[in-house]
Coordinates of C-alpha atoms and ligand atoms in Angstrom, one line a residue:
M1 CA -12.3 26.5 0.6
S2 CA -8.5 25.7 -0.1
R3 CA -7.2 22.4 -0.4
V4 CA -3.7 22.0 -0.2
Y5 CA -1.1 19.2 -2.1
N6 CA -1.1 16.6 0.6
F7 CA 2.1 14.4 0.4
S8 CA 1.6 12.3 3.3
A9 CA 2.6 8.9 3.3
G10 CA -0.5 7.7 4.8
P11 CA -3.6 8.3 5.6
S12 CA -3.0 10.1 2.3
T13 CA -4.8 12.5 -0.2
L14 CA -7.8 11.1 -1.9
P15 CA -9.2 12.3 -4.9
E16 CA -11.3 15.2 -4.7
T17 CA -14.5 13.8 -6.5
V18 CA -14.7 11.0 -4.4
L19 CA -14.7 13.3 -1.3
Q20 CA -17.6 15.1 -3.0
Q21 CA -19.6 11.9 -4.2
A22 CA -19.3 11.0 -0.4
Q23 CA -20.5 14.4 0.6
K24 CA -23.0 14.2 -1.7
E25 CA -24.3 10.7 -0.3
L26 CA -23.6 11.2 3.2
L27 CA -27.3 11.7 4.3
E28 CA -28.6 8.9 1.9
W29 CA -27.2 6.6 -0.3
R30 CA -28.8 6.0 -3.8
D31 CA -32.7 5.8 -2.8
S32 CA -32.0 3.9 0.5
G33 CA -33.5 6.6 2.7
M34 CA -30.2 6.3 4.9
S35 CA -26.7 7.0 5.2
V36 CA -24.2 3.9 4.4
M37 CA -23.3 4.7 8.0
E38 CA -26.6 3.3 9.5
M39 CA -27.1 0.4 7.2
S40 CA -27.5 -3.3 8.2
H41 CA -23.9 -5.0 6.9
R42 CA -26.8 -7.8 6.2
G43 CA -29.2 -5.7 4.6
N44 CA -29.6 -5.7 0.8
Y45 CA -28.2 -2.2 0.4
F46 CA -25.1 -2.8 2.2
S47 CA -24.5 -6.1 0.4
Q48 CA -24.9 -4.4 -2.9
I49 CA -22.1 -2.3 -1.9
A50 CA -19.9 -4.8 -0.7
E51 CA -20.4 -6.9 -4.2
E52 CA -19.7 -3.8 -6.2
L53 CA -16.4 -3.3 -3.8
E54 CA -14.9 -6.9 -4.6
S55 CA -16.2 -7.0 -8.3
D56 CA -14.6 -4.0 -9.0
L57 CA -11.1 -5.1 -7.0
R58 CA -11.1 -8.3 -9.0
L59 CA -11.9 -6.5 -12.1
L60 CA -9.3 -3.9 -11.5
L61 CA -6.5 -6.6 -10.6
S62 CA -7.7 -9.1 -13.1
V63 CA -7.7 -11.4 -9.8
P64 CA -8.3 -15.1 -10.9
D65 CA -11.1 -17.1 -9.5
N66 CA -9.0 -19.5 -7.3
Y67 CA -8.4 -16.2 -4.9
H68 CA -10.5 -15.0 -1.8
V69 CA -10.3 -11.5 -1.8
L70 CA -11.1 -10.5 2.2
F71 CA -11.4 -6.9 3.7
L72 CA -10.4 -7.3 6.9
Q73 CA -9.2 -5.2 10.3
G74 CA -6.0 -4.5 12.2
G75 CA -4.2 -3.0 9.6
A76 CA -1.2 -4.3 7.5
S77 CA 0.4 -4.7 10.9
A78 CA -1.9 -7.2 11.9
Q79 CA -1.3 -9.5 8.9
F80 CA 2.4 -9.3 10.0
S81 CA 1.3 -11.7 12.7
L82 CA -1.5 -13.3 10.8
I83 CA 0.3 -14.4 7.6
P84 CA 2.4 -16.9 9.7
Q85 CA -0.5 -18.1 11.7
N86 CA -2.6 -19.0 8.9
L87 CA 0.1 -20.0 6.2
L88 CA 2.6 -22.0 8.2
K89 CA 0.5 -25.1 8.1
D90 CA 2.9 -28.1 9.4
K91 CA 6.4 -26.0 8.5
T92 CA 8.2 -24.2 11.3
K93 CA 10.3 -21.8 8.9
A94 CA 9.6 -18.8 6.7
C95 CA 11.7 -17.0 4.2
Y96 CA 11.8 -13.0 4.5
I97 CA 13.6 -10.6 2.4
K98 CA 14.4 -7.6 4.5
T99 CA 14.5 -4.1 2.4
G100 CA 13.5 -1.6 5.0
A101 CA 11.3 -0.4 7.8
W102 CA 8.2 -2.4 7.3
S103 CA 9.8 -6.0 6.2
E104 CA 12.0 -5.5 9.3
K105 CA 8.7 -5.1 11.1
A106 CA 7.2 -8.0 9.5
I107 CA 10.1 -10.2 10.2
K108 CA 10.1 -9.0 14.0
D109 CA 6.5 -10.1 14.4
A110 CA 6.7 -13.5 12.6
Q111 CA 9.3 -14.4 14.7
A112 CA 7.1 -14.7 17.6
Y113 CA 5.4 -17.9 15.3
C114 CA 8.1 -19.2 13.3
D115 CA 11.7 -19.3 12.4
V116 CA 12.4 -16.5 10.2
V117 CA 15.1 -17.3 7.5
V118 CA 16.4 -13.7 6.3
S119 CA 17.1 -14.8 2.7
A120 CA 18.6 -11.3 1.7
S121 CA 18.7 -8.2 3.4
S122 CA 19.8 -4.6 2.4
E123 CA 20.3 -3.2 5.7
A124 CA 24.3 -3.1 5.4
E125 CA 23.5 -0.4 2.7
N126 CA 20.9 1.6 5.1
F127 CA 18.2 -0.2 2.9
T128 CA 19.2 2.0 -0.6
A129 CA 18.8 -1.1 -2.5
I130 CA 17.4 -4.4 -3.3
P131 CA 19.5 -7.4 -2.9
A132 CA 20.4 -9.1 -6.3
E133 CA 18.0 -11.9 -6.3
D134 CA 20.8 -14.5 -7.4
T135 CA 22.0 -13.9 -3.9
W136 CA 18.9 -14.7 -2.2
Q137 CA 19.4 -17.8 -0.2
L138 CA 16.1 -19.3 -0.2
D139 CA 15.0 -22.3 2.2
Q140 CA 12.9 -24.8 0.4
E141 CA 11.6 -26.0 4.0
A142 CA 10.1 -22.7 4.3
A143 CA 6.1 -22.4 4.3
Y144 CA 6.4 -19.1 2.3
L145 CA 8.5 -16.2 0.9
H146 CA 7.7 -12.7 2.2
Y147 CA 8.7 -9.6 0.7
T148 CA 7.8 -5.8 0.6
S149 CA 7.1 -4.8 -2.6
N150 CA 7.3 -1.0 -1.8
E151 CA 9.3 0.2 1.4
T152 CA 7.3 3.5 2.0
I153 CA 9.8 4.8 4.4
H154 CA 12.9 4.0 2.6
G155 CA 11.3 4.6 -1.1
V156 CA 12.6 1.4 -2.0
E157 CA 10.5 -0.3 -4.7
F158 CA 10.6 -3.8 -6.6
N159 CA 10.2 -3.4 -10.5
D160 CA 9.6 -7.1 -11.0
V161 CA 7.9 -9.9 -9.4
P162 CA 10.6 -12.0 -7.4
D163 CA 11.2 -15.8 -8.5
S164 CA 10.2 -17.5 -5.1
Q165 CA 11.7 -20.8 -6.4
G166 CA 8.1 -22.6 -5.9
L167 CA 7.8 -21.2 -2.3
P168 CA 4.1 -19.3 -2.2
L169 CA 5.1 -15.7 -2.7
V170 CA 3.7 -13.2 0.0
A171 CA 3.6 -9.6 -0.7
D172 CA 2.8 -6.7 1.6
M173 CA 1.5 -4.2 -1.3
S174 CA 0.2 -1.6 1.0
S175 CA 1.9 1.2 -0.7
N176 CA 1.8 0.4 -4.4
I177 CA -1.2 -2.0 -4.7
L178 CA -3.2 -0.5 -7.8
S179 CA -0.3 1.8 -9.0
R180 CA 1.2 -0.3 -11.3
R181 CA -0.1 -3.6 -13.3
M182 CA 0.8 -6.9 -11.4
D183 CA -0.1 -10.7 -12.1
V184 CA -1.7 -11.8 -9.1
S185 CA -1.4 -15.3 -10.4
R186 CA 2.2 -15.3 -9.2
Y187 CA 1.3 -14.6 -5.5
G188 CA 0.1 -17.0 -2.9
L189 CA -1.1 -13.9 -0.8
I190 CA -1.2 -10.2 -1.3
Y191 CA -2.0 -7.6 1.4
A192 CA -2.4 -3.9 1.9
G193 CA -3.9 -1.6 4.2
T194 CA -6.1 0.7 2.5
Q195 CA -4.9 4.0 3.5
K196 CA -1.8 4.5 1.1
N197 CA -3.8 3.9 -2.6
M198 CA -7.1 2.7 -2.0
G199 CA -8.9 4.8 0.4
P200 CA -9.3 5.9 4.2
A201 CA -7.7 3.9 7.1
G202 CA -9.7 0.8 8.5
V203 CA -9.7 -1.7 5.9
T204 CA -7.0 -4.3 5.0
V205 CA -7.3 -6.2 1.6
V206 CA -6.0 -9.7 1.8
I207 CA -6.1 -11.7 -1.4
V208 CA -5.1 -15.1 -1.3
R209 CA -5.0 -18.3 -3.2
D210 CA -7.2 -20.8 -2.0
D211 CA -5.2 -23.7 -1.6
L212 CA -3.5 -21.8 0.9
V213 CA -6.5 -21.2 3.1
G214 CA -7.8 -23.8 6.0
F215 CA -5.1 -24.6 7.8
A216 CA -4.7 -21.6 10.7
Q217 CA -3.4 -22.6 13.9
K218 CA -6.1 -23.9 16.4
T219 CA -5.2 -20.7 18.8
T220 CA -6.4 -18.4 15.9
P221 CA -9.5 -16.4 16.8
P222 CA -12.2 -17.0 13.9
V223 CA -12.1 -13.4 12.8
L224 CA -8.3 -13.4 12.0
N225 CA -8.5 -16.8 10.1
Y226 CA -8.5 -16.5 6.5
A227 CA -10.8 -19.6 6.1
E228 CA -13.5 -18.3 8.2
Q229 CA -13.7 -14.8 7.0
A230 CA -13.6 -16.1 3.2
K231 CA -16.6 -18.4 4.0
N232 CA -18.5 -15.3 5.5
Q233 CA -17.6 -12.8 2.8
S234 CA -15.3 -11.2 5.5
M235 CA -18.3 -10.6 7.6
L236 CA -17.9 -12.8 10.4
N237 CA -18.3 -9.6 12.3
T238 CA -19.6 -6.3 11.6
P239 CA -17.1 -4.7 8.8
A240 CA -15.8 -1.3 8.9
T241 CA -18.9 -0.4 6.5
Y242 CA -18.4 3.1 5.8
N243 CA -14.5 2.5 4.9
W244 CA -15.7 -0.5 2.5
Y245 CA -18.3 2.2 0.7
L246 CA -15.0 4.7 0.6
V247 CA -12.7 2.0 -0.9
G248 CA -15.5 1.3 -3.3
L249 CA -15.6 4.9 -4.4
V250 CA -12.0 5.1 -5.0
L251 CA -12.0 2.0 -7.1
K252 CA -14.8 3.3 -9.6
W253 CA -12.6 6.5 -9.5
L254 CA -9.7 4.4 -10.8
Q255 CA -12.0 2.7 -13.1
G256 CA -12.8 6.2 -14.7
Q257 CA -9.3 7.4 -14.7
G258 CA -8.5 4.0 -17.4
G259 CA -7.8 1.5 -14.8
V260 CA -4.3 0.2 -13.5
K261 CA -2.7 0.4 -16.9
A262 CA -3.4 4.2 -17.3
I263 CA -2.9 5.2 -13.8
E264 CA 0.7 3.4 -13.8
Q265 CA 1.7 5.7 -16.7
R266 CA 0.6 8.6 -14.8
N267 CA 2.6 7.5 -11.9
I268 CA 5.7 6.8 -14.2
T269 CA 5.3 10.2 -15.5
K270 CA 4.9 12.0 -12.1
A271 CA 7.8 10.0 -10.6
A272 CA 10.0 11.0 -13.4
L273 CA 9.4 14.5 -13.2
L274 CA 10.3 14.5 -9.4
Y275 CA 13.4 12.5 -9.3
D276 CA 14.7 14.5 -12.5
A277 CA 14.2 17.5 -10.6
I278 CA 16.2 16.0 -7.6
D279 CA 18.9 14.8 -9.7
A280 CA 19.4 17.8 -11.8
S281 CA 19.7 19.8 -8.3
A282 CA 22.9 20.7 -6.4
L283 CA 21.0 21.0 -3.1
Y284 CA 18.5 17.8 -3.2
S285 CA 19.3 14.2 -3.3
N286 CA 17.9 10.7 -3.3
P287 CA 19.9 8.2 -2.1
V288 CA 18.1 5.0 -3.2
A289 CA 19.8 3.0 -6.4
L290 CA 18.0 3.9 -9.6
A291 CA 16.7 0.4 -10.1
A292 CA 14.8 0.2 -6.8
R293 CA 13.6 3.9 -6.8
S294 CA 10.0 4.2 -5.6
R295 CA 7.5 5.8 -7.7
M296 CA 5.0 6.2 -4.4
N297 CA 7.4 7.7 -2.1
V298 CA 9.8 9.9 -2.9
P299 CA 12.7 10.8 -0.2
F300 CA 15.1 13.4 -0.5
I301 CA 17.3 15.0 1.6
L302 CA 19.2 18.6 1.5
A303 CA 22.6 19.0 1.4
D304 CA 22.4 21.3 4.2
N305 CA 19.9 19.7 6.9
N306 CA 19.8 23.3 8.6
L307 CA 17.7 24.3 6.0
D308 CA 14.9 21.5 6.7
K309 CA 12.8 23.4 9.2
L310 CA 12.7 26.4 6.8
F311 CA 11.8 24.1 3.8
L312 CA 8.9 22.5 5.5
S313 CA 7.5 25.9 6.6
E314 CA 7.9 27.7 3.2
A315 CA 6.2 24.5 1.6
E316 CA 3.3 24.9 3.8
A317 CA 2.9 28.2 3.2
N318 CA 2.7 27.3 -0.4
G319 CA 0.0 24.8 0.0
L320 CA 2.6 21.6 0.0
V321 CA 2.4 19.7 3.1
E322 CA 3.4 16.7 5.1
L323 CA 6.8 16.5 3.3
K324 CA 8.7 15.6 6.4
G325 CA 10.7 12.6 6.1
H326 CA 10.2 9.4 8.6
R327 CA 12.2 10.0 11.4
S328 CA 14.5 6.8 10.7
V329 CA 15.6 8.3 7.5
G330 CA 15.5 12.3 7.9
G331 CA 15.0 14.7 5.5
M332 CA 12.0 15.0 3.3
R333 CA 9.5 12.4 1.5
A334 CA 7.0 13.2 -1.2
S335 CA 4.3 10.5 -1.2
I336 CA 2.7 10.5 -5.0
Y337 CA 0.3 7.9 -4.6
N338 CA -2.3 7.3 -7.6
A339 CA -4.4 10.4 -6.2
M340 CA -1.9 13.1 -6.2
P341 CA -2.4 14.8 -9.6
E342 CA 0.7 15.6 -11.7
E343 CA -0.2 19.5 -11.1
G344 CA 0.7 18.6 -7.3
V345 CA 3.9 17.3 -8.3
K346 CA 4.6 20.0 -10.5
A347 CA 3.6 22.8 -7.9
L348 CA 6.5 20.8 -5.6
I349 CA 9.1 20.9 -8.3
D350 CA 8.9 24.4 -8.8
F351 CA 8.7 25.5 -5.2
M352 CA 12.1 23.3 -4.8
A353 CA 13.7 25.4 -7.8
E354 CA 12.5 28.4 -6.1
F355 CA 14.1 27.4 -2.4
E356 CA 17.1 26.2 -4.0
R357 CA 17.5 29.7 -6.0
T358 CA 17.0 31.8 -2.7
H359 CA 18.8 29.6 -0.5
Ligands
PLP1 C1 2.0 1.8 6.2 C2 2.5 0.5 6.1 C3 2.0 -0.9 6.9 C4 1.4 -0.6 8.0 O1 0.2 -0.3 8.0 P1 -1.1 -0.1 9.3 O2 -2.2 -0.3 8.4 O3 -0.4 0.9 10.0 O4 -0.9 -1.6 10.1 C5 2.5 -1.8 6.5 N1 3.3 -2.2 5.4 C6 3.6 -1.1 4.5 C7 4.4 -1.2 3.5 C8 3.1 0.1 4.6 O5 3.4 1.3 3.8

């Protein structure tokens, strides 16, 4: 078997030990006599998996007791519509910070439900920076302030929690949750699809402060209503049971790595290695302002884009795959989430140096 270094933005590489454990337990989970896939979601065995999943996530992120932790379906994309449906209450406006393709999508979908106030945008700079906070135009009549803590496509990441000036702060953390320490108590709601940094696709984590829950619109279906799901431990309908189990394995792996603080240190090291290599080269460049560079997704372009195809094919021949950048940005993108080992980043850097030397 020859596993490659997979730099995909999502679904993305998983820790090998997690895959091995899933393989070991595929036919029989603990002493249950059955696969997790075959279990009733209401039974004792699966209840144990569900309880461990929630308590492990609470522990890793130090989630305060006054927050619900939900495991939903529909991806982060469903949340683009569900956040306004659940949080608007009697308000008609919501503030959004536009820093890249994902916040742009969140804005577009929210517009069906409310007046979106774009409080700041870096569109004029092609999404290569984060607008300075003292220029943000927040509207105190808004129901919340939404931002995307890591723009997966543009490689732009917030280093600090924005000051929402009293508005409930809502963050799409799909591509940087559990990659760095974060103070949950600063947020009204955090959401993340699991396929970037927490496991396979198929689960969406929603962490929401309890005073914000219970105000969904009358037309919001129960399975999409945070209050209903909170009351039913996210099991109003049959959840994606096997995916919950896999996310649980990833969380246990993360605990074994020393938790979020330890993985953050490793992520800082990995990102610094790659950005230093890009900055030192004459062939590669990254357009993002230094202070806004993502530790998770590193886009870079080649000075001569005629070399793009060759770069990708030679990288693949060296076991380095999924490096093609998003079509809206072009060039390359290396996603280096928690599960990407430092050796993978080093292998990429060595390949890039050799490619530059020979081309
Ligand atoms: C991938 C991604 C999404 C979309 O996730 P889906 O699960 O495909 O809906 C949304 N926001 C961010 C920041 C992402 O990286």
